[in-house]
Amino acid sequence: MNKAFVKEPSADEDDDELGAGLPPIPAGAKNYITPYGYARIREELLSLIDVERPEVVKVVHWAASNGDRSENGDYIYGKRRLREIDRRIRFLTKRLDLAEVVDPAVHHGSDQVFFGATVTYLNGAGQEHTVTIVGIDELDPLDGKISWVSPVARALTKAREGDVVTLITPSGADELEILEVRYPAPA
């Protein structure tokens, strides 16, 4: 196919794709993140810059020196991988630039739900759930980490142990009784 008919995505479109699956940061809000989450993203960024990208650059350089690039799989794959790495670097850099690190340990001992809290609650069906409210870039629902912009986190925020809050779901309202609120101990 002629390259004239292939639309190359813009840098912003590429960066949006890299964040696919992540809820968007609400307009005018900060990108709250825990110190652990910030360190994890920073570590990934530095690994891409200092380790992975230089290795791929070496392979591309070697493949380019072999002559004809049009049918050179190492060269073609290497260039594609470099574009992927560069897009991920741009995405992570933007996320870190927008990040506001919030240490949940400052609320240690509190019974009120804020960012970084680990909350155990009972839903209307009598099922007990434990979730930790974290930043958008840290969410892992299978591990009980939910984003601070999620409906559950918004319903729980500012409530205290023993409170009953209402969660509006597509299937109707659900009552959540907060059983326990925990924060990590200060380091």
Tab-separated table of C-alpha atoms in Angstrom:
chain	number	residue	atom	x	y	z
A	1	MET	CA	0.000	0.000	0.000
A	2	ASN	CA	1.192	3.462	-0.809
A	3	LYS	CA	2.309	5.402	2.272
A	4	ALA	CA	0.326	8.408	1.056
A	5	PHE	CA	-2.874	6.581	2.038
A	6	VAL	CA	-1.749	5.449	5.470
A	7	LYS	CA	-2.705	7.881	8.213
A	8	GLU	CA	0.034	8.236	10.786
A	9	PRO	CA	-1.490	9.050	14.173
A	10	SER	CA	-0.438	12.320	15.745
A	11	ALA	CA	1.642	12.327	18.940
A	12	ASP	CA	-1.417	13.210	21.042
A	13	GLU	CA	-3.481	10.382	19.537
A	14	ASP	CA	-0.634	7.947	20.198
A	15	ASP	CA	-0.317	9.125	23.781
A	16	ASP	CA	-4.065	8.705	24.291
A	17	GLU	CA	-3.844	5.133	22.989
A	18	LEU	CA	-1.105	4.362	25.509
A	19	GLY	CA	-3.454	5.381	28.270
A	20	ALA	CA	-6.316	3.305	26.891
A	21	GLY	CA	-8.191	1.663	29.696
A	22	LEU	CA	-7.298	4.390	32.172
A	23	PRO	CA	-10.049	6.759	33.196
A	24	PRO	CA	-9.363	10.310	32.071
A	25	ILE	CA	-8.195	12.893	34.568
A	26	PRO	CA	-11.229	15.064	35.344
A	27	ALA	CA	-11.019	18.533	33.804
A	28	GLY	CA	-9.302	20.952	36.152
A	29	ALA	CA	-8.256	18.164	38.540
A	30	LYS	CA	-4.773	17.059	39.426
A	31	ASN	CA	-3.310	13.652	38.652
A	32	TYR	CA	-3.096	12.439	42.243
A	33	ILE	CA	-0.681	9.572	42.811
A	34	THR	CA	0.870	7.820	45.797
A	35	PRO	CA	4.652	7.966	46.357
A	36	TYR	CA	4.843	4.263	45.468
A	37	GLY	CA	2.950	4.792	42.194
A	38	TYR	CA	5.120	7.771	41.274
A	39	ALA	CA	8.285	5.754	41.931
A	40	ARG	CA	6.975	2.842	39.837
A	41	ILE	CA	6.165	5.045	36.834
A	42	ARG	CA	9.480	6.899	37.148
A	43	GLU	CA	11.327	3.561	37.278
A	44	GLU	CA	9.586	2.402	34.083
A	45	LEU	CA	10.449	5.695	32.365
A	46	LEU	CA	14.121	5.512	33.348
A	47	SER	CA	14.304	1.864	32.275
A	48	LEU	CA	12.927	2.765	28.844
A	49	ILE	CA	15.361	5.667	28.465
A	50	ASP	CA	18.495	4.053	29.904
A	51	VAL	CA	18.119	0.373	28.988
A	52	GLU	CA	15.507	-0.596	26.418
A	53	ARG	CA	15.807	2.305	23.963
A	54	PRO	CA	19.635	2.128	23.674
A	55	GLU	CA	19.434	-1.636	23.023
A	56	VAL	CA	16.889	-1.160	20.228
A	57	VAL	CA	18.949	1.699	18.757
A	58	LYS	CA	21.954	-0.671	18.549
A	59	VAL	CA	19.886	-3.300	16.728
A	60	VAL	CA	18.480	-0.719	14.289
A	61	HIS	CA	21.965	0.688	13.653
A	62	TRP	CA	23.335	-2.802	13.001
A	63	ALA	CA	20.378	-3.687	10.734
A	64	ALA	CA	20.751	-0.430	8.781
A	65	SER	CA	24.406	-1.198	8.146
A	66	ASN	CA	23.414	-4.454	6.427
A	67	GLY	CA	22.225	-2.630	3.327
A	68	ASP	CA	18.732	-2.826	1.822
A	69	ARG	CA	16.321	-1.648	4.493
A	70	SER	CA	13.083	-2.262	2.601
A	71	GLU	CA	13.031	-6.008	3.342
A	72	ASN	CA	15.168	-6.004	6.490
A	73	GLY	CA	12.942	-7.352	9.267
A	74	ASP	CA	15.300	-6.321	12.065
A	75	TYR	CA	15.372	-2.773	10.768
A	76	ILE	CA	11.613	-2.506	10.181
A	77	TYR	CA	10.704	-4.081	13.532
A	78	GLY	CA	13.373	-2.049	15.337
A	79	LYS	CA	12.093	1.253	13.926
A	80	ARG	CA	8.531	0.303	14.889
A	81	ARG	CA	9.669	-0.644	18.406
A	82	LEU	CA	11.549	2.670	18.719
A	83	ARG	CA	8.354	4.564	17.858
A	84	GLU	CA	6.459	2.557	20.509
A	85	ILE	CA	9.140	3.253	23.118
A	86	ASP	CA	9.224	6.970	22.258
A	87	ARG	CA	5.412	7.202	22.519
A	88	ARG	CA	5.484	5.463	25.901
A	89	ILE	CA	8.273	7.797	27.080
A	90	ARG	CA	6.199	10.838	26.031
A	91	PHE	CA	3.104	9.431	27.751
A	92	LEU	CA	4.918	8.646	31.017
A	93	THR	CA	6.682	12.022	30.999
A	94	LYS	CA	3.339	13.829	30.626
A	95	ARG	CA	1.782	11.763	33.414
A	96	LEU	CA	4.692	12.482	35.757
A	97	ASP	CA	4.608	16.187	34.890
A	98	LEU	CA	0.902	16.317	35.799
A	99	ALA	CA	1.304	14.141	38.894
A	100	GLU	CA	0.703	15.468	42.360
A	101	VAL	CA	2.195	13.070	44.896
A	102	VAL	CA	-0.033	12.601	47.934
A	103	ASP	CA	1.311	10.536	50.822
A	104	PRO	CA	-1.598	8.691	52.453
A	105	ALA	CA	0.485	8.148	55.606
A	106	VAL	CA	-0.370	11.716	56.716
A	107	HIS	CA	-3.857	10.408	57.560
A	108	HIS	CA	-2.542	7.431	59.587
A	109	GLY	CA	-4.897	6.763	62.479
A	110	SER	CA	-7.802	8.647	60.905
A	111	ASP	CA	-11.186	6.963	60.489
A	112	GLN	CA	-12.209	9.241	57.591
A	113	VAL	CA	-11.793	8.167	53.960
A	114	PHE	CA	-9.371	10.196	51.842
A	115	PHE	CA	-7.008	9.447	48.952
A	116	GLY	CA	-4.795	6.449	49.783
A	117	ALA	CA	-7.180	4.880	52.295
A	118	THR	CA	-7.761	1.152	52.415
A	119	VAL	CA	-11.465	0.746	53.100
A	120	THR	CA	-13.388	-2.353	54.056
A	121	TYR	CA	-17.116	-2.025	53.420
A	122	LEU	CA	-20.251	-4.117	53.285
A	123	ASN	CA	-22.515	-3.694	50.267
A	124	GLY	CA	-26.292	-4.008	50.216
A	125	ALA	CA	-26.069	-7.711	49.316
A	126	GLY	CA	-24.033	-8.371	52.483
A	127	GLN	CA	-20.728	-8.913	50.635
A	128	GLU	CA	-17.585	-7.543	52.234
A	129	HIS	CA	-15.088	-5.754	49.984
A	130	THR	CA	-11.719	-4.161	50.673
A	131	VAL	CA	-10.412	-1.480	48.307
A	132	THR	CA	-7.530	0.966	48.321
A	133	ILE	CA	-8.148	4.375	46.750
A	134	VAL	CA	-5.197	5.215	44.491
A	135	GLY	CA	-4.285	7.367	41.491
A	136	ILE	CA	-5.544	6.776	37.971
A	137	ASP	CA	-2.160	5.430	36.865
A	138	GLU	CA	-2.035	2.929	39.739
A	139	LEU	CA	-5.421	1.260	39.516
A	140	ASP	CA	-5.565	-2.528	39.622
A	141	PRO	CA	-9.132	-3.721	40.270
A	142	LEU	CA	-8.050	-7.354	40.600
A	143	ASP	CA	-5.775	-6.316	43.483
A	144	GLY	CA	-8.454	-4.114	45.078
A	145	LYS	CA	-6.888	-0.813	43.954
A	146	ILE	CA	-9.499	1.569	42.608
A	147	SER	CA	-9.060	5.023	41.122
A	148	TRP	CA	-10.034	8.059	43.173
A	149	VAL	CA	-12.353	9.084	40.295
A	150	SER	CA	-14.279	5.789	40.351
A	151	PRO	CA	-17.903	5.864	41.529
A	152	VAL	CA	-17.114	3.668	44.556
A	153	ALA	CA	-14.213	5.894	45.650
A	154	ARG	CA	-16.278	9.044	45.194
A	155	ALA	CA	-19.087	7.563	47.287
A	156	LEU	CA	-16.669	6.547	50.064
A	157	THR	CA	-14.572	9.734	50.151
A	158	LYS	CA	-14.995	11.854	53.302
A	159	ALA	CA	-17.182	9.239	55.003
A	160	ARG	CA	-16.099	7.709	58.318
A	161	GLU	CA	-16.068	4.233	59.844
A	162	GLY	CA	-19.633	3.221	60.653
A	163	ASP	CA	-21.174	5.547	58.049
A	164	VAL	CA	-23.534	4.243	55.396
A	165	VAL	CA	-23.129	5.874	51.983
A	166	THR	CA	-25.169	5.549	48.810
A	167	LEU	CA	-23.536	4.339	45.603
A	168	ILE	CA	-25.521	5.059	42.444
A	169	THR	CA	-25.093	2.209	39.941
A	170	PRO	CA	-26.722	1.489	36.571
A	171	SER	CA	-28.922	-1.084	38.313
A	172	GLY	CA	-29.986	1.358	41.050
A	173	ALA	CA	-28.757	2.655	44.380
A	174	ASP	CA	-26.640	0.472	46.674
A	175	GLU	CA	-25.925	1.138	50.337
A	176	LEU	CA	-22.311	0.715	51.467
A	177	GLU	CA	-21.531	0.428	55.179
A	178	ILE	CA	-17.950	1.387	56.010
A	179	LEU	CA	-16.497	-1.175	58.407
A	180	GLU	CA	-12.838	-0.105	58.576
A	181	VAL	CA	-10.534	2.655	57.271
A	182	ARG	CA	-6.750	2.136	57.298
A	183	TYR	CA	-3.747	4.150	56.132
A	184	PRO	CA	-0.098	3.082	55.871
A	185	ALA	CA	2.111	3.998	58.801
A	186	PRO	CA	4.445	6.968	58.274
A	187	ALA	CA	7.913	5.961	57.139
